PDB file of C-alpha atoms in Angstrom:
ATOM      1  CA  PRO D   1       3.719 -12.157  19.318  1.00 56.00           C
ATOM      2  CA  LEU D   2       0.141 -12.175  18.086  1.00 61.00           C
ATOM      3  CA  ARG D   3      -2.445 -10.909  20.551  1.00 78.00           C
ATOM      4  CA  LEU D   4      -5.659 -12.311  19.109  1.00 88.00           C
ATOM      5  CA  ASP D   5      -6.563 -14.718  16.327  1.00 92.00           C
ATOM      6  CA  LEU D   6      -9.398 -13.337  14.182  1.00 95.00           C
ATOM      7  CA  ARG D   7      -8.551 -15.267  11.013  1.00 96.00           C
ATOM      8  CA  GLY D   8     -11.407 -15.396   8.534  1.00 98.00           C
ATOM      9  CA  ILE D   9     -13.694 -13.007  10.441  1.00 97.00           C
ATOM     10  CA  THR D  10     -16.257 -11.024   8.422  1.00 98.00           C
ATOM     11  CA  LEU D  11     -16.969  -7.453   9.532  1.00 97.00           C
ATOM     12  CA  LEU D  12     -18.682  -5.617   6.673  1.00 97.00           C
ATOM     13  CA  HIS D  13     -19.609  -1.915   6.924  1.00 97.00           C
ATOM     14  CA  GLU D  14     -18.378  -1.796  10.554  1.00 97.00           C
ATOM     15  CA  ASP D  15     -16.981   1.190  12.464  1.00 98.00           C
ATOM     16  CA  LEU D  16     -13.621  -0.005  13.779  1.00 97.00           C
ATOM     17  CA  SER D  17     -12.040   3.440  13.997  1.00 98.00           C
ATOM     18  CA  ASP D  18      -9.481   4.496  16.602  1.00 98.00           C
ATOM     19  CA  LEU D  19      -8.878   0.981  17.966  1.00 96.00           C
ATOM     20  CA  ASP D  20      -5.583  -0.699  18.812  1.00 95.00           C
ATOM     21  CA  LEU D  21      -5.453  -3.993  16.927  1.00 95.00           C
ATOM     22  CA  SER D  22      -1.656  -4.308  17.006  1.00 95.00           C
ATOM     23  CA  GLY D  23      -0.478  -7.879  16.649  1.00 94.00           C
ATOM     24  CA  TYR D  24      -3.903  -9.304  15.694  1.00 96.00           C
ATOM     25  CA  ASP D  25      -4.130 -12.056  13.067  1.00 96.00           C
ATOM     26  CA  LEU D  26      -6.782 -10.964  10.557  1.00 97.00           C
ATOM     27  CA  SER D  27      -5.612 -13.241   7.752  1.00 98.00           C
ATOM     28  CA  TYR D  28      -8.429 -14.110   5.330  1.00 98.00           C
ATOM     29  CA  ALA D  29     -10.677 -11.541   7.073  1.00 98.00           C
ATOM     30  CA  ASN D  30     -13.316  -9.626   5.120  1.00 98.00           C
ATOM     31  CA  LEU D  31     -13.454  -6.003   6.273  1.00 98.00           C
ATOM     32  CA  ASN D  32     -14.881  -4.555   3.062  1.00 98.00           C
ATOM     33  CA  ARG D  33     -16.417  -1.082   3.321  1.00 98.00           C
ATOM     34  CA  SER D  34     -15.527  -0.778   7.020  1.00 98.00           C
ATOM     35  CA  ASP D  35     -14.114   2.350   8.667  1.00 98.00           C
ATOM     36  CA  LEU D  36     -10.756   1.837  10.387  1.00 98.00           C
ATOM     37  CA  THR D  37      -9.760   5.520  10.506  1.00 98.00           C
ATOM     38  CA  GLY D  38      -6.943   6.072  12.994  1.00 98.00           C
ATOM     39  CA  THR D  39      -6.709   2.408  13.982  1.00 98.00           C
ATOM     40  CA  ILE D  40      -3.325   1.021  15.024  1.00 97.00           C
ATOM     41  CA  LEU D  41      -2.619  -2.252  13.206  1.00 97.00           C
ATOM     42  CA  SER D  42       1.145  -2.498  13.585  1.00 96.00           C
ATOM     43  CA  TYR D  43       2.697  -5.962  13.346  1.00 96.00           C
ATOM     44  CA  SER D  44      -0.691  -7.466  12.465  1.00 96.00           C
ATOM     45  CA  LYS D  45      -1.341 -10.138   9.844  1.00 97.00           C
ATOM     46  CA  PHE D  46      -3.717  -9.449   6.955  1.00 98.00           C
ATOM     47  CA  HIS D  47      -2.551 -12.241   4.629  1.00 98.00           C
ATOM     48  CA  LYS D  48      -5.177 -12.654   1.867  1.00 98.00           C
ATOM     49  CA  ALA D  49      -7.543 -10.287   3.699  1.00 98.00           C
ATOM     50  CA  SER D  50     -10.151  -8.255   1.832  1.00 98.00           C
ATOM     51  CA  LEU D  51     -10.195  -4.534   2.626  1.00 98.00           C
ATOM     52  CA  GLU D  52     -11.899  -3.276  -0.517  1.00 98.00           C
ATOM     53  CA  GLN D  53     -13.462   0.190  -0.308  1.00 98.00           C
ATOM     54  CA  THR D  54     -12.349   0.330   3.327  1.00 98.00           C
ATOM     55  CA  ILE D  55     -11.400   3.626   4.985  1.00 98.00           C
ATOM     56  CA  LEU D  56      -7.873   3.297   6.364  1.00 98.00           C
ATOM     57  CA  ASP D  57      -7.028   6.990   6.694  1.00 98.00           C
ATOM     58  CA  GLU D  58      -4.326   7.703   9.287  1.00 98.00           C
ATOM     59  CA  CYS D  59      -3.953   4.005  10.202  1.00 98.00           C
ATOM     60  CA  GLU D  60      -0.632   2.472  11.237  1.00 98.00           C
ATOM     61  CA  PHE D  61       0.371  -0.813   9.580  1.00 98.00           C
ATOM     62  CA  ILE D  62       4.040  -0.623  10.572  1.00 97.00           C
ATOM     63  CA  GLY D  63       5.702  -4.010  10.054  1.00 97.00           C
ATOM     64  CA  SER D  64       2.412  -5.707   9.151  1.00 98.00           C
ATOM     65  CA  ASP D  65       1.880  -8.600   6.730  1.00 98.00           C
ATOM     66  CA  LEU D  66      -0.604  -7.648   3.983  1.00 98.00           C
ATOM     67  CA  THR D  67       0.642 -10.176   1.429  1.00 98.00           C
ATOM     68  CA  TYR D  68      -1.895 -11.153  -1.226  1.00 98.00           C
ATOM     69  CA  SER D  69      -4.491  -8.839   0.355  1.00 98.00           C
ATOM     70  CA  SER D  70      -7.069  -6.909  -1.644  1.00 98.00           C
ATOM     71  CA  LEU D  71      -7.282  -3.175  -0.932  1.00 98.00           C
ATOM     72  CA  ASN D  72      -8.924  -2.073  -4.173  1.00 98.00           C
ATOM     73  CA  GLU D  73     -10.546   1.372  -4.005  1.00 98.00           C
ATOM     74  CA  CYS D  74      -9.579   1.823  -0.347  1.00 98.00           C
ATOM     75  CA  SER D  75      -8.812   5.213   1.156  1.00 98.00           C
ATOM     76  CA  ALA D  76      -5.484   5.117   3.012  1.00 98.00           C
ATOM     77  CA  LYS D  77      -4.588   8.808   3.203  1.00 98.00           C
ATOM     78  CA  ARG D  78      -1.712   9.615   5.560  1.00 98.00           C
ATOM     79  CA  CYS D  79      -1.499   5.896   6.395  1.00 98.00           C
ATOM     80  CA  GLY D  80       1.739   4.410   7.726  1.00 98.00           C
ATOM     81  CA  PHE D  81       2.930   1.212   6.020  1.00 98.00           C
ATOM     82  CA  GLY D  82       6.606   1.580   6.912  1.00 97.00           C
ATOM     83  CA  GLY D  83       8.336  -1.801   6.808  1.00 97.00           C
ATOM     84  CA  ALA D  84       5.076  -3.577   5.917  1.00 98.00           C
ATOM     85  CA  ASP D  85       4.936  -6.435   3.415  1.00 98.00           C
ATOM     86  CA  LEU D  86       2.343  -5.760   0.693  1.00 98.00           C
ATOM     87  CA  SER D  87       3.796  -8.230  -1.785  1.00 98.00           C
ATOM     88  CA  HIS D  88       1.241  -9.433  -4.357  1.00 98.00           C
ATOM     89  CA  ALA D  89      -1.405  -7.091  -2.864  1.00 98.00           C
ATOM     90  CA  ARG D  90      -4.047  -5.486  -5.082  1.00 98.00           C
ATOM     91  CA  LEU D  91      -4.451  -1.742  -4.529  1.00 98.00           C
ATOM     92  CA  ILE D  92      -6.163  -0.814  -7.791  1.00 98.00           C
ATOM     93  CA  ASN D  93      -7.593   2.708  -7.732  1.00 98.00           C
ATOM     94  CA  ALA D  94      -6.570   3.118  -4.070  1.00 98.00           C
ATOM     95  CA  ASP D  95      -6.060   6.552  -2.495  1.00 98.00           C
ATOM     96  CA  LEU D  96      -2.658   6.541  -0.768  1.00 98.00           C
ATOM     97  CA  ASP D  97      -2.226  10.325  -0.702  1.00 98.00           C
ATOM     98  CA  ASP D  98       0.591  11.292   1.683  1.00 98.00           C
ATOM     99  CA  ALA D  99       1.050   7.649   2.792  1.00 98.00           C
ATOM    100  CA  THR D 100       4.325   6.330   4.175  1.00 98.00           C
ATOM    101  CA  LEU D 101       5.579   3.155   2.495  1.00 98.00           C
ATOM    102  CA  SER D 102       9.289   3.580   3.254  1.00 98.00           C
ATOM    103  CA  ARG D 103      11.205   0.311   3.505  1.00 98.00           C
ATOM    104  CA  SER D 104       8.036  -1.606   2.639  1.00 98.00           C
ATOM    105  CA  LYS D 105       7.757  -4.507   0.191  1.00 98.00           C
ATOM    106  CA  LEU D 106       5.394  -4.069  -2.747  1.00 98.00           C
ATOM    107  CA  VAL D 107       6.836  -6.915  -4.821  1.00 98.00           C
ATOM    108  CA  HIS D 108       4.445  -7.755  -7.698  1.00 98.00           C
ATOM    109  CA  SER D 109       1.720  -5.551  -6.195  1.00 98.00           C
ATOM    110  CA  ASP D 110      -0.900  -3.963  -8.454  1.00 98.00           C
ATOM    111  CA  LEU D 111      -1.380  -0.219  -7.900  1.00 98.00           C
ATOM    112  CA  ARG D 112      -2.925   0.644 -11.270  1.00 98.00           C
ATOM    113  CA  ALA D 113      -4.658   4.047 -11.338  1.00 98.00           C
ATOM    114  CA  SER D 114      -3.897   4.622  -7.649  1.00 98.00           C
ATOM    115  CA  ASN D 115      -3.200   8.010  -6.101  1.00 98.00           C
ATOM    116  CA  LEU D 116       0.203   8.114  -4.372  1.00 98.00           C
ATOM    117  CA  LYS D 117       0.629  11.885  -4.377  1.00 98.00           C
ATOM    118  CA  ASN D 118       3.273  12.929  -1.822  1.00 98.00           C
ATOM    119  CA  ALA D 119       3.784   9.282  -0.827  1.00 98.00           C
ATOM    120  CA  ARG D 120       7.042   8.250   0.774  1.00 98.00           C
ATOM    121  CA  LEU D 121       8.401   5.081  -0.878  1.00 98.00           C
ATOM    122  CA  SER D 122      12.096   5.548  -0.101  1.00 98.00           C
ATOM    123  CA  GLU D 123      14.075   2.311   0.143  1.00 98.00           C
ATOM    124  CA  ALA D 124      10.958   0.282  -0.763  1.00 98.00           C
ATOM    125  CA  ASP D 125      11.148  -2.882  -2.843  1.00 98.00           C
ATOM    126  CA  LEU D 126       8.861  -2.194  -5.809  1.00 98.00           C
ATOM    127  CA  SER D 127      10.144  -5.101  -7.922  1.00 98.00           C
ATOM    128  CA  GLY D 128       7.577  -6.164 -10.501  1.00 98.00           C
ATOM    129  CA  ALA D 129       4.912  -3.791  -9.142  1.00 98.00           C
ATOM    130  CA  ILE D 130       2.400  -2.207 -11.520  1.00 98.00           C
ATOM    131  CA  PHE D 131       1.909   1.569 -11.331  1.00 98.00           C
ATOM    132  CA  THR D 132       0.236   1.971 -14.742  1.00 98.00           C
ATOM    133  CA  ARG D 133      -1.710   5.263 -14.868  1.00 98.00           C
ATOM    134  CA  ALA D 134      -0.950   5.892 -11.184  1.00 98.00           C
ATOM    135  CA  THR D 135      -0.407   9.399  -9.803  1.00 98.00           C
ATOM    136  CA  LEU D 136       2.889   9.752  -7.942  1.00 98.00           C
ATOM    137  CA  LEU D 137       3.193  13.557  -7.958  1.00 98.00           C
ATOM    138  CA  GLU D 138       5.920  14.805  -5.605  1.00 98.00           C
ATOM    139  CA  SER D 139       6.480  11.292  -4.220  1.00 98.00           C
ATOM    140  CA  ASP D 140       9.788  10.118  -2.788  1.00 98.00           C
ATOM    141  CA  LEU D 141      11.209   6.960  -4.400  1.00 98.00           C
ATOM    142  CA  LYS D 142      14.812   7.528  -3.296  1.00 97.00           C
ATOM    143  CA  LYS D 143      16.872   4.328  -3.149  1.00 98.00           C
ATOM    144  CA  SER D 144      13.861   2.161  -4.061  1.00 98.00           C
ATOM    145  CA  ASN D 145      14.293  -1.006  -6.104  1.00 98.00           C
ATOM    146  CA  VAL D 146      12.290  -0.765  -9.350  1.00 98.00           C
ATOM    147  CA  ASN D 147      13.501  -3.968 -11.033  1.00 98.00           C
ATOM    148  CA  GLY D 148      10.773  -4.931 -13.516  1.00 98.00           C
ATOM    149  CA  THR D 149       8.383  -2.261 -12.212  1.00 98.00           C
ATOM    150  CA  ASN D 150       5.786  -0.876 -14.632  1.00 98.00           C
ATOM    151  CA  PHE D 151       5.366   2.916 -14.504  1.00 98.00           C
ATOM    152  CA  GLU D 152       3.673   3.174 -17.898  1.00 98.00           C
ATOM    153  CA  LEU D 153       1.593   6.362 -18.296  1.00 98.00           C
ATOM    154  CA  ALA D 154       2.156   7.256 -14.627  1.00 98.00           C
ATOM    155  CA  ASP D 155       2.140  10.918 -13.599  1.00 98.00           C
ATOM    156  CA  MET D 156       5.397  11.265 -11.673  1.00 98.00           C
ATOM    157  CA  GLN D 157       6.051  14.991 -11.923  1.00 97.00           C
ATOM    158  CA  GLY D 158       8.342  16.174  -9.152  1.00 97.00           C
ATOM    159  CA  CYS D 159       9.185  12.646  -7.949  1.00 96.00           C
ATOM    160  CA  ARG D 160      12.460  12.215  -6.117  1.00 96.00           C
ATOM    161  CA  LEU D 161      14.333   9.389  -7.870  1.00 95.00           C
ATOM    162  CA  LEU D 162      17.842   9.865  -6.446  1.00 95.00           C
ATOM    163  CA  GLY D 163      19.716   6.592  -6.013  1.00 97.00           C
ATOM    164  CA  ILE D 164      16.872   4.509  -7.442  1.00 97.00           C
ATOM    165  CA  LYS D 165      17.978   0.894  -8.050  1.00 97.00           C
ATOM    166  CA  ASN D 166      17.523  -0.871 -11.416  1.00 97.00           C
ATOM    167  CA  PHE D 167      16.200   2.264 -13.171  1.00 95.00           C
ATOM    168  CA  LYS D 168      16.922   0.770 -16.607  1.00 95.00           C
ATOM    169  CA  LYS D 169      15.055  -2.445 -15.782  1.00 97.00           C
ATOM    170  CA  ALA D 170      11.728  -0.662 -15.171  1.00 97.00           C
ATOM    171  CA  SER D 171       9.190   0.273 -17.850  1.00 98.00           C
ATOM    172  CA  TRP D 172       8.796   4.052 -18.160  1.00 97.00           C
ATOM    173  CA  ILE D 173       6.754   4.209 -21.424  1.00 97.00           C
ATOM    174  CA  GLY D 174       4.640   7.353 -21.411  1.00 97.00           C
ATOM    175  CA  ALA D 175       5.485   8.165 -17.782  1.00 97.00           C
ATOM    176  CA  ASP D 176       5.788  11.877 -17.010  1.00 96.00           C
ATOM    177  CA  ILE D 177       8.898  12.233 -14.813  1.00 93.00           C
ATOM    178  CA  ARG D 178       9.505  15.936 -15.331  1.00 89.00           C
ATOM    179  CA  GLY D 179      11.088  17.650 -12.345  1.00 78.00           C
TER     180      GLY D 179
END
């Protein structure tokens, strides 16, 4: 159940760190360049929200809806997106170092040139996602679905790919997947 409806709100350059916004509806919200460090946003809605250049370090988005949202150039280090839906989201040049995206949906999401070093993407649906020139060093993609996923020129050294689904249906041109 949603706790508060904040659809379409604009909060630019705001300090929203260490709050509990679980269950809030922030669809269509503009939170660009705000600081949400440590904020709990589990089971919230961010459909078509704009979070560009926003600091999301150590946030929790467990089970949240971030479909069609824009998170370009955000910092989401050690952020928890487990079970979240980021389908069609734009995360170009985002910093997702040590983020948890296990069992999340990133269907047709754009993560070009993003940093996903040490990210946990096990059992995630990455169908049609774009990881061109992304860094996925030491990341865990075990049992993820990569049907139609683009990993072209991605740095994936040390990635765990055990049990990956649809390996042959992904594009691996120029990707470095050395162990």
